[in-house]
């Protein structure tokens, strides 16, 4: 990657609080800015994507969401991304850092309390990682953090995600989106396949090993295969020894740009709706 990372948007701190001065942050809080937070992990993503894929993706998403909210006269700031989340499914692969759920929860609580200390009152979270345990832990950390700080916090999630994880729609910390990005595929494509590789190719092209994409065969998993893979650990390693689940060879940067734009619009609409804007 050539050039200064902040200049080309490659840095995960690009357009976040981390690149602001503290007087800028004080002003943002005084302007009643809402906080946007992406929570991902460092984990293997096949032979073609970087370990930080689940951090880069929500970072890029929230930059677009912030721009859309600005168009609705909603002030927002992006919290530096959380990247040491829970890796249950891929935990046995090299490069997948493992963090205990209770550690993730305690760190989330402290960080949310820091927002309150700085006079921020409203937080919207998105997840960059599909692991069920990670997302259940995220929700528990958000619940505790908001309970102990008084910050209003919401986990913005697509309807199918709610259903898969068995979340209670009545939970005040959950904000379901009205729609979700349509991702048509004959087989499951959930990890380092076309639907993750395409946005990465569109936004961070230098990070994708595009030269090997044509050599990666589609996994073609059915529901039974998915159930085995989601058991995680050794089962995931056995089912996907190359570290991807889907069809990365079908990736397309134009499709990736479209996916990101649609996702950002859906998330921004959910946030604006919650704020009554």
PDB file of C-alpha atoms in Angstrom:
ATOM      1  CA  UNK A   1       0.000   0.000   0.000  1.00  0.00           C
ATOM      2  CA  UNK A   2       1.569   3.246  -1.147  1.00  0.00           C
ATOM      3  CA  UNK A   3       0.952   6.714   0.197  1.00  0.00           C
ATOM      4  CA  UNK A   4      -0.112   7.932   3.613  1.00  0.00           C
ATOM      5  CA  UNK A   5      -2.717   5.545   5.085  1.00  0.00           C
ATOM      6  CA  UNK A   6      -5.073   8.281   6.245  1.00  0.00           C
ATOM      7  CA  UNK A   7      -4.946   9.962   2.854  1.00  0.00           C
ATOM      8  CA  UNK A   8      -6.297   6.977   0.973  1.00  0.00           C
ATOM      9  CA  UNK A   9      -8.623   5.656   3.676  1.00  0.00           C
ATOM     10  CA  UNK A  10      -6.733   2.454   4.330  1.00  0.00           C
ATOM     11  CA  UNK A  11      -6.120   3.204   8.013  1.00  0.00           C
ATOM     12  CA  UNK A  12      -8.820   1.866  10.328  1.00  0.00           C
ATOM     13  CA  UNK A  13      -8.509   5.188  12.185  1.00  0.00           C
ATOM     14  CA  UNK A  14      -9.402   7.187   9.060  1.00  0.00           C
ATOM     15  CA  UNK A  15     -12.257   9.624   9.906  1.00  0.00           C
ATOM     16  CA  UNK A  16     -12.558   8.248  13.458  1.00  0.00           C
ATOM     17  CA  UNK A  17     -12.141   9.873  16.858  1.00  0.00           C
ATOM     18  CA  UNK A  18      -8.531   8.693  16.813  1.00  0.00           C
ATOM     19  CA  UNK A  19      -7.675  11.269  14.139  1.00  0.00           C
ATOM     20  CA  UNK A  20      -9.473  14.105  15.983  1.00  0.00           C
ATOM     21  CA  UNK A  21      -8.010  16.502  18.526  1.00  0.00           C
ATOM     22  CA  UNK A  22      -9.570  16.596  21.966  1.00  0.00           C
ATOM     23  CA  UNK A  23     -11.102  20.085  21.406  1.00  0.00           C
ATOM     24  CA  UNK A  24     -12.714  18.702  18.236  1.00  0.00           C
ATOM     25  CA  UNK A  25     -14.148  15.869  20.286  1.00  0.00           C
ATOM     26  CA  UNK A  26     -15.450  18.266  22.941  1.00  0.00           C
ATOM     27  CA  UNK A  27     -17.202  20.233  20.217  1.00  0.00           C
ATOM     28  CA  UNK A  28     -18.714  17.065  18.712  1.00  0.00           C
ATOM     29  CA  UNK A  29     -20.166  16.109  22.101  1.00  0.00           C
ATOM     30  CA  UNK A  30     -21.518  19.643  22.547  1.00  0.00           C
ATOM     31  CA  UNK A  31     -23.155  19.304  19.127  1.00  0.00           C
ATOM     32  CA  UNK A  32     -24.885  16.145  20.449  1.00  0.00           C
ATOM     33  CA  UNK A  33     -23.142  13.906  17.917  1.00  0.00           C
ATOM     34  CA  UNK A  34     -24.108  10.249  18.050  1.00  0.00           C
ATOM     35  CA  UNK A  35     -21.316   7.679  18.175  1.00  0.00           C
ATOM     36  CA  UNK A  36     -20.890   4.948  15.529  1.00  0.00           C
ATOM     37  CA  UNK A  37     -18.896   1.857  16.499  1.00  0.00           C
ATOM     38  CA  UNK A  38     -17.842  -1.153  14.445  1.00  0.00           C
ATOM     39  CA  UNK A  39     -16.891  -4.312  16.351  1.00  0.00           C
ATOM     40  CA  UNK A  40     -14.938  -6.977  14.498  1.00  0.00           C
ATOM     41  CA  UNK A  41     -12.129  -9.463  14.992  1.00  0.00           C
ATOM     42  CA  UNK A  42      -8.743 -10.439  13.658  1.00  0.00           C
ATOM     43  CA  UNK A  43      -9.226 -13.860  12.063  1.00  0.00           C
ATOM     44  CA  UNK A  44      -8.122 -15.821   9.043  1.00  0.00           C
ATOM     45  CA  UNK A  45      -9.975 -15.071   5.806  1.00  0.00           C
ATOM     46  CA  UNK A  46      -8.632 -17.643   3.401  1.00  0.00           C
ATOM     47  CA  UNK A  47      -5.522 -17.301   1.230  1.00  0.00           C
ATOM     48  CA  UNK A  48      -6.755 -14.123  -0.474  1.00  0.00           C
ATOM     49  CA  UNK A  49      -7.988 -11.693   2.221  1.00  0.00           C
ATOM     50  CA  UNK A  50      -6.209 -10.064   5.173  1.00  0.00           C
ATOM     51  CA  UNK A  51      -6.778 -11.117   8.766  1.00  0.00           C
ATOM     52  CA  UNK A  52      -8.340  -7.712   9.481  1.00  0.00           C
ATOM     53  CA  UNK A  53     -11.167  -8.064   6.940  1.00  0.00           C
ATOM     54  CA  UNK A  54     -13.826  -7.976   9.670  1.00  0.00           C
ATOM     55  CA  UNK A  55     -12.335  -4.717  10.941  1.00  0.00           C
ATOM     56  CA  UNK A  56     -11.794  -3.006   7.586  1.00  0.00           C
ATOM     57  CA  UNK A  57     -15.343  -3.710   6.401  1.00  0.00           C
ATOM     58  CA  UNK A  58     -17.278  -2.013   9.230  1.00  0.00           C
ATOM     59  CA  UNK A  59     -14.727   0.821   9.223  1.00  0.00           C
ATOM     60  CA  UNK A  60     -15.551   1.525   5.575  1.00  0.00           C
ATOM     61  CA  UNK A  61     -19.267   1.010   6.170  1.00  0.00           C
ATOM     62  CA  UNK A  62     -19.426   3.552   8.984  1.00  0.00           C
ATOM     63  CA  UNK A  63     -17.560   6.164   6.949  1.00  0.00           C
ATOM     64  CA  UNK A  64     -20.350   5.901   4.394  1.00  0.00           C
ATOM     65  CA  UNK A  65     -23.032   5.883   7.110  1.00  0.00           C
ATOM     66  CA  UNK A  66     -21.560   9.049   8.643  1.00  0.00           C
ATOM     67  CA  UNK A  67     -21.714  10.786   5.264  1.00  0.00           C
ATOM     68  CA  UNK A  68     -25.366   9.782   4.797  1.00  0.00           C
ATOM     69  CA  UNK A  69     -26.297  10.917   8.310  1.00  0.00           C
ATOM     70  CA  UNK A  70     -24.676  14.287   7.630  1.00  0.00           C
ATOM     71  CA  UNK A  71     -27.083  14.634   4.708  1.00  0.00           C
ATOM     72  CA  UNK A  72     -29.940  14.124   7.171  1.00  0.00           C
ATOM     73  CA  UNK A  73     -28.500  16.809   9.496  1.00  0.00           C
ATOM     74  CA  UNK A  74     -27.417  14.217  12.033  1.00  0.00           C
ATOM     75  CA  UNK A  75     -23.992  14.819  13.557  1.00  0.00           C
ATOM     76  CA  UNK A  76     -21.937  11.683  14.248  1.00  0.00           C
ATOM     77  CA  UNK A  77     -18.454  10.577  15.186  1.00  0.00           C
ATOM     78  CA  UNK A  78     -16.889   7.191  14.559  1.00  0.00           C
ATOM     79  CA  UNK A  79     -15.326   5.385  17.488  1.00  0.00           C
ATOM     80  CA  UNK A  80     -12.044   3.586  16.704  1.00  0.00           C
ATOM     81  CA  UNK A  81     -12.956   0.005  15.753  1.00  0.00           C
ATOM     82  CA  UNK A  82     -12.981  -2.832  18.239  1.00  0.00           C
ATOM     83  CA  UNK A  83     -10.934  -5.695  16.833  1.00  0.00           C
ATOM     84  CA  UNK A  84     -10.214  -8.188  19.621  1.00  0.00           C
ATOM     85  CA  UNK A  85     -13.584  -9.913  19.600  1.00  0.00           C
ATOM     86  CA  UNK A  86     -14.584 -13.558  19.984  1.00  0.00           C
ATOM     87  CA  UNK A  87     -13.486 -16.189  17.451  1.00  0.00           C
ATOM     88  CA  UNK A  88     -15.254 -19.447  18.223  1.00  0.00           C
ATOM     89  CA  UNK A  89     -15.786 -20.895  14.750  1.00  0.00           C
ATOM     90  CA  UNK A  90     -12.357 -20.111  13.271  1.00  0.00           C
ATOM     91  CA  UNK A  91     -10.434 -20.140  16.532  1.00  0.00           C
ATOM     92  CA  UNK A  92      -8.166 -23.039  15.580  1.00  0.00           C
ATOM     93  CA  UNK A  93      -6.894 -21.405  12.380  1.00  0.00           C
ATOM     94  CA  UNK A  94      -3.566 -19.561  12.431  1.00  0.00           C
ATOM     95  CA  UNK A  95      -4.158 -15.823  12.632  1.00  0.00           C
ATOM     96  CA  UNK A  96      -7.480 -16.054  14.486  1.00  0.00           C
ATOM     97  CA  UNK A  97      -6.899 -14.356  17.829  1.00  0.00           C
ATOM     98  CA  UNK A  98      -8.961 -15.770  20.662  1.00  0.00           C
ATOM     99  CA  UNK A  99     -10.399 -13.537  23.378  1.00  0.00           C
ATOM    100  CA  UNK A 100     -12.631 -14.785  26.181  1.00  0.00           C
ATOM    101  CA  UNK A 101     -16.187 -13.378  26.066  1.00  0.00           C
ATOM    102  CA  UNK A 102     -15.897 -11.947  29.576  1.00  0.00           C
ATOM    103  CA  UNK A 103     -12.808  -9.977  28.556  1.00  0.00           C
ATOM    104  CA  UNK A 104     -14.596  -8.502  25.547  1.00  0.00           C
ATOM    105  CA  UNK A 105     -17.540  -7.551  27.778  1.00  0.00           C
ATOM    106  CA  UNK A 106     -15.376  -5.859  30.403  1.00  0.00           C
ATOM    107  CA  UNK A 107     -13.473  -3.875  27.780  1.00  0.00           C
ATOM    108  CA  UNK A 108     -16.711  -2.777  26.097  1.00  0.00           C
ATOM    109  CA  UNK A 109     -18.084  -1.602  29.445  1.00  0.00           C
ATOM    110  CA  UNK A 110     -15.004   0.522  30.136  1.00  0.00           C
ATOM    111  CA  UNK A 111     -15.025   2.031  26.643  1.00  0.00           C
ATOM    112  CA  UNK A 112     -18.725   2.906  26.827  1.00  0.00           C
ATOM    113  CA  UNK A 113     -18.139   4.526  30.222  1.00  0.00           C
ATOM    114  CA  UNK A 114     -15.407   6.589  28.557  1.00  0.00           C
ATOM    115  CA  UNK A 115     -17.987   7.881  26.078  1.00  0.00           C
ATOM    116  CA  UNK A 116     -20.196   8.952  28.951  1.00  0.00           C
ATOM    117  CA  UNK A 117     -17.250  10.692  30.622  1.00  0.00           C
ATOM    118  CA  UNK A 118     -16.776  12.677  27.407  1.00  0.00           C
ATOM    119  CA  UNK A 119     -20.487  13.665  27.384  1.00  0.00           C
ATOM    120  CA  UNK A 120     -21.650  11.431  24.528  1.00  0.00           C
ATOM    121  CA  UNK A 121     -25.095   9.967  25.144  1.00  0.00           C
ATOM    122  CA  UNK A 122     -26.064   7.800  22.158  1.00  0.00           C
ATOM    123  CA  UNK A 123     -24.178   4.886  20.600  1.00  0.00           C
ATOM    124  CA  UNK A 124     -24.953   2.753  17.538  1.00  0.00           C
ATOM    125  CA  UNK A 125     -22.986  -0.474  17.024  1.00  0.00           C
ATOM    126  CA  UNK A 126     -22.534  -2.646  13.952  1.00  0.00           C
ATOM    127  CA  UNK A 127     -20.801  -6.003  13.803  1.00  0.00           C
ATOM    128  CA  UNK A 128     -18.181  -6.911  11.236  1.00  0.00           C
ATOM    129  CA  UNK A 129     -18.117 -10.572  12.260  1.00  0.00           C
ATOM    130  CA  UNK A 130     -20.742 -13.302  11.848  1.00  0.00           C
ATOM    131  CA  UNK A 131     -19.698 -15.620  14.688  1.00  0.00           C
ATOM    132  CA  UNK A 132     -22.751 -16.230  16.894  1.00  0.00           C
ATOM    133  CA  UNK A 133     -20.807 -16.147  20.159  1.00  0.00           C
ATOM    134  CA  UNK A 134     -19.112 -12.892  19.182  1.00  0.00           C
ATOM    135  CA  UNK A 135     -22.457 -11.222  18.531  1.00  0.00           C
ATOM    136  CA  UNK A 136     -24.123 -12.548  21.660  1.00  0.00           C
ATOM    137  CA  UNK A 137     -21.117 -11.266  23.591  1.00  0.00           C
ATOM    138  CA  UNK A 138     -21.341  -7.910  21.809  1.00  0.00           C
ATOM    139  CA  UNK A 139     -24.971  -7.570  22.864  1.00  0.00           C
ATOM    140  CA  UNK A 140     -24.182  -8.487  26.467  1.00  0.00           C
ATOM    141  CA  UNK A 141     -21.315  -5.992  26.559  1.00  0.00           C
ATOM    142  CA  UNK A 142     -23.580  -3.305  25.137  1.00  0.00           C
ATOM    143  CA  UNK A 143     -26.295  -4.086  27.688  1.00  0.00           C
ATOM    144  CA  UNK A 144     -23.896  -3.872  30.601  1.00  0.00           C
ATOM    145  CA  UNK A 145     -22.103  -0.827  29.271  1.00  0.00           C
ATOM    146  CA  UNK A 146     -25.307   1.115  28.763  1.00  0.00           C
ATOM    147  CA  UNK A 147     -26.776   0.004  32.094  1.00  0.00           C
ATOM    148  CA  UNK A 148     -23.695   1.094  34.001  1.00  0.00           C
ATOM    149  CA  UNK A 149     -23.060   4.333  32.116  1.00  0.00           C
ATOM    150  CA  UNK A 150     -26.470   5.684  31.207  1.00  0.00           C
ATOM    151  CA  UNK A 151     -25.496   5.913  27.534  1.00  0.00           C
ATOM    152  CA  UNK A 152     -28.274   4.847  25.180  1.00  0.00           C
ATOM    153  CA  UNK A 153     -26.831   2.053  23.068  1.00  0.00           C
ATOM    154  CA  UNK A 154     -28.175   0.108  20.108  1.00  0.00           C
ATOM    155  CA  UNK A 155     -26.919  -2.893  18.146  1.00  0.00           C
ATOM    156  CA  UNK A 156     -28.009  -2.331  14.531  1.00  0.00           C
ATOM    157  CA  UNK A 157     -28.736  -5.739  13.008  1.00  0.00           C
ATOM    158  CA  UNK A 158     -30.431  -7.131   9.881  1.00  0.00           C
ATOM    159  CA  UNK A 159     -33.636  -9.199  10.357  1.00  0.00           C
ATOM    160  CA  UNK A 160     -32.097 -12.521   9.279  1.00  0.00           C
ATOM    161  CA  UNK A 161     -29.276 -11.982  11.763  1.00  0.00           C
ATOM    162  CA  UNK A 162     -31.820 -11.532  14.552  1.00  0.00           C
ATOM    163  CA  UNK A 163     -33.513 -14.750  13.547  1.00  0.00           C
ATOM    164  CA  UNK A 164     -30.307 -16.812  13.300  1.00  0.00           C
ATOM    165  CA  UNK A 165     -29.046 -15.714  16.697  1.00  0.00           C
ATOM    166  CA  UNK A 166     -32.417 -16.012  18.425  1.00  0.00           C
ATOM    167  CA  UNK A 167     -32.363 -12.419  19.670  1.00  0.00           C
ATOM    168  CA  UNK A 168     -35.457 -11.029  21.398  1.00  0.00           C
ATOM    169  CA  UNK A 169     -36.916  -8.281  19.228  1.00  0.00           C
ATOM    170  CA  UNK A 170     -38.193  -6.597  22.389  1.00  0.00           C
ATOM    171  CA  UNK A 171     -34.644  -6.066  23.669  1.00  0.00           C
ATOM    172  CA  UNK A 172     -34.210  -2.271  23.980  1.00  0.00           C
ATOM    173  CA  UNK A 173     -30.562  -2.546  22.920  1.00  0.00           C
ATOM    174  CA  UNK A 174     -31.463  -4.017  19.534  1.00  0.00           C
ATOM    175  CA  UNK A 175     -32.266  -1.921  16.482  1.00  0.00           C
ATOM    176  CA  UNK A 176     -33.491  -4.030  13.557  1.00  0.00           C
ATOM    177  CA  UNK A 177     -33.069  -2.576  10.104  1.00  0.00           C
ATOM    178  CA  UNK A 178     -36.156  -2.318   7.915  1.00  0.00           C
ATOM    179  CA  UNK A 179     -34.390  -4.153   5.086  1.00  0.00           C
ATOM    180  CA  UNK A 180     -31.099  -5.842   4.311  1.00  0.00           C
ATOM    181  CA  UNK A 181     -28.766  -6.259   1.386  1.00  0.00           C
ATOM    182  CA  UNK A 182     -29.948  -8.997  -0.956  1.00  0.00           C
ATOM    183  CA  UNK A 183     -27.204 -11.535  -1.539  1.00  0.00           C
ATOM    184  CA  UNK A 184     -28.329 -14.174  -3.998  1.00  0.00           C
ATOM    185  CA  UNK A 185     -26.303 -17.365  -4.072  1.00  0.00           C
ATOM    186  CA  UNK A 186     -27.069 -20.996  -4.868  1.00  0.00           C
ATOM    187  CA  UNK A 187     -25.010 -22.050  -1.835  1.00  0.00           C
ATOM    188  CA  UNK A 188     -23.959 -20.509   1.452  1.00  0.00           C
ATOM    189  CA  UNK A 189     -21.386 -17.744   1.014  1.00  0.00           C
ATOM    190  CA  UNK A 190     -20.605 -16.425   4.485  1.00  0.00           C
ATOM    191  CA  UNK A 191     -16.865 -16.273   5.082  1.00  0.00           C
ATOM    192  CA  UNK A 192     -14.266 -14.866   2.661  1.00  0.00           C
ATOM    193  CA  UNK A 193     -16.520 -15.753  -0.268  1.00  0.00           C
ATOM    194  CA  UNK A 194     -17.851 -13.445  -2.965  1.00  0.00           C
ATOM    195  CA  UNK A 195     -19.877 -11.320  -0.544  1.00  0.00           C
ATOM    196  CA  UNK A 196     -16.878 -10.415   1.612  1.00  0.00           C
ATOM    197  CA  UNK A 197     -14.223 -10.408  -1.067  1.00  0.00           C
ATOM    198  CA  UNK A 198     -16.153  -8.111  -3.427  1.00  0.00           C
ATOM    199  CA  UNK A 199     -16.464  -5.156  -0.988  1.00  0.00           C
ATOM    200  CA  UNK A 200     -12.849  -5.585   0.084  1.00  0.00           C
ATOM    201  CA  UNK A 201     -11.810  -5.526  -3.576  1.00  0.00           C
ATOM    202  CA  UNK A 202     -13.865  -2.376  -4.152  1.00  0.00           C
ATOM    203  CA  UNK A 203     -12.641  -0.424  -1.132  1.00  0.00           C
ATOM    204  CA  UNK A 204      -9.218  -1.875  -0.283  1.00  0.00           C
ATOM    205  CA  UNK A 205      -8.036  -3.330  -3.621  1.00  0.00           C
ATOM    206  CA  UNK A 206      -4.386  -3.550  -2.613  1.00  0.00           C
ATOM    207  CA  UNK A 207      -5.281  -5.886   0.256  1.00  0.00           C
ATOM    208  CA  UNK A 208      -6.896  -8.590  -1.924  1.00  0.00           C
ATOM    209  CA  UNK A 209      -4.834 -11.305  -3.635  1.00  0.00           C
ATOM    210  CA  UNK A 210      -6.883 -11.021  -6.809  1.00  0.00           C
ATOM    211  CA  UNK A 211      -4.394 -13.072  -8.818  1.00  0.00           C
ATOM    212  CA  UNK A 212      -5.352 -16.261  -6.959  1.00  0.00           C
ATOM    213  CA  UNK A 213      -9.130 -15.759  -6.940  1.00  0.00           C
ATOM    214  CA  UNK A 214      -9.675 -17.827 -10.131  1.00  0.00           C
ATOM    215  CA  UNK A 215      -7.956 -20.795  -8.485  1.00  0.00           C
ATOM    216  CA  UNK A 216     -10.294 -20.899  -5.466  1.00  0.00           C
ATOM    217  CA  UNK A 217     -13.041 -23.476  -5.886  1.00  0.00           C
ATOM    218  CA  UNK A 218     -16.522 -22.788  -4.509  1.00  0.00           C
ATOM    219  CA  UNK A 219     -17.303 -24.744  -1.321  1.00  0.00           C
ATOM    220  CA  UNK A 220     -20.975 -25.324  -2.289  1.00  0.00           C
ATOM    221  CA  UNK A 221     -22.202 -25.952   1.266  1.00  0.00           C
ATOM    222  CA  UNK A 222     -25.788 -26.920   2.023  1.00  0.00           C
ATOM    223  CA  UNK A 223     -27.594 -26.430   5.355  1.00  0.00           C
ATOM    224  CA  UNK A 224     -26.139 -29.606   6.873  1.00  0.00           C
ATOM    225  CA  UNK A 225     -22.613 -28.551   5.921  1.00  0.00           C
ATOM    226  CA  UNK A 226     -23.232 -25.148   7.497  1.00  0.00           C
ATOM    227  CA  UNK A 227     -24.483 -26.684  10.723  1.00  0.00           C
ATOM    228  CA  UNK A 228     -21.297 -28.743  11.002  1.00  0.00           C
ATOM    229  CA  UNK A 229     -19.055 -25.775  10.180  1.00  0.00           C
ATOM    230  CA  UNK A 230     -20.760 -23.573  12.763  1.00  0.00           C
ATOM    231  CA  UNK A 231     -19.827 -26.045  15.485  1.00  0.00           C
ATOM    232  CA  UNK A 232     -16.443 -24.411  15.062  1.00  0.00           C
ATOM    233  CA  UNK A 233     -12.980 -25.354  16.210  1.00  0.00           C
ATOM    234  CA  UNK A 234     -11.901 -28.647  14.643  1.00  0.00           C
ATOM    235  CA  UNK A 235     -15.110 -28.991  12.659  1.00  0.00           C
ATOM    236  CA  UNK A 236     -14.549 -25.658  10.907  1.00  0.00           C
ATOM    237  CA  UNK A 237     -10.933 -26.546  10.208  1.00  0.00           C
ATOM    238  CA  UNK A 238     -12.012 -29.873   8.727  1.00  0.00           C
ATOM    239  CA  UNK A 239     -14.872 -28.453   6.640  1.00  0.00           C
ATOM    240  CA  UNK A 240     -12.948 -25.455   5.266  1.00  0.00           C
ATOM    241  CA  UNK A 241      -9.211 -26.252   5.377  1.00  0.00           C
ATOM    242  CA  UNK A 242      -8.482 -23.336   3.031  1.00  0.00           C
ATOM    243  CA  UNK A 243     -10.236 -20.913   5.382  1.00  0.00           C
ATOM    244  CA  UNK A 244     -13.095 -19.678   3.198  1.00  0.00           C
ATOM    245  CA  UNK A 245     -16.752 -20.642   2.826  1.00  0.00           C
ATOM    246  CA  UNK A 246     -18.357 -19.533  -0.405  1.00  0.00           C
ATOM    247  CA  UNK A 247     -17.231 -18.647  -3.902  1.00  0.00           C
ATOM    248  CA  UNK A 248     -14.441 -16.062  -3.858  1.00  0.00           C
ATOM    249  CA  UNK A 249     -13.769 -16.614  -7.567  1.00  0.00           C
ATOM    250  CA  UNK A 250     -17.166 -15.011  -8.273  1.00  0.00           C
ATOM    251  CA  UNK A 251     -16.088 -11.760  -6.621  1.00  0.00           C
ATOM    252  CA  UNK A 252     -16.600  -8.484  -8.447  1.00  0.00           C
ATOM    253  CA  UNK A 253     -15.545  -5.022  -7.213  1.00  0.00           C
ATOM    254  CA  UNK A 254     -18.574  -3.346  -8.783  1.00  0.00           C
ATOM    255  CA  UNK A 255     -20.851  -5.708  -6.878  1.00  0.00           C
ATOM    256  CA  UNK A 256     -18.798  -4.972  -3.767  1.00  0.00           C
ATOM    257  CA  UNK A 257     -19.254  -1.220  -4.095  1.00  0.00           C
ATOM    258  CA  UNK A 258     -22.986  -1.739  -4.563  1.00  0.00           C
ATOM    259  CA  UNK A 259     -23.217  -3.995  -1.489  1.00  0.00           C
ATOM    260  CA  UNK A 260     -21.448  -1.429   0.678  1.00  0.00           C
ATOM    261  CA  UNK A 261     -23.562   1.474  -0.571  1.00  0.00           C
ATOM    262  CA  UNK A 262     -26.813  -0.443  -0.007  1.00  0.00           C
ATOM    263  CA  UNK A 263     -25.730  -1.583   3.435  1.00  0.00           C
ATOM    264  CA  UNK A 264     -24.740   1.945   4.451  1.00  0.00           C
ATOM    265  CA  UNK A 265     -28.091   3.324   3.300  1.00  0.00           C
ATOM    266  CA  UNK A 266     -29.965   0.661   5.291  1.00  0.00           C
ATOM    267  CA  UNK A 267     -27.975   1.303   8.469  1.00  0.00           C
ATOM    268  CA  UNK A 268     -28.242   5.092   8.134  1.00  0.00           C
ATOM    269  CA  UNK A 269     -32.008   4.824   7.649  1.00  0.00           C
ATOM    270  CA  UNK A 270     -32.354   2.692  10.811  1.00  0.00           C
ATOM    271  CA  UNK A 271     -30.326   5.201  12.839  1.00  0.00           C
ATOM    272  CA  UNK A 272     -32.200   8.193  11.471  1.00  0.00           C
ATOM    273  CA  UNK A 273     -35.490   6.456  12.185  1.00  0.00           C
ATOM    274  CA  UNK A 274     -34.504   5.790  15.777  1.00  0.00           C
ATOM    275  CA  UNK A 275     -33.552   9.443  16.218  1.00  0.00           C
ATOM    276  CA  UNK A 276     -36.805  10.586  14.650  1.00  0.00           C
ATOM    277  CA  UNK A 277     -35.028  12.326  11.815  1.00  0.00           C
TER     278      UNK A 277
END
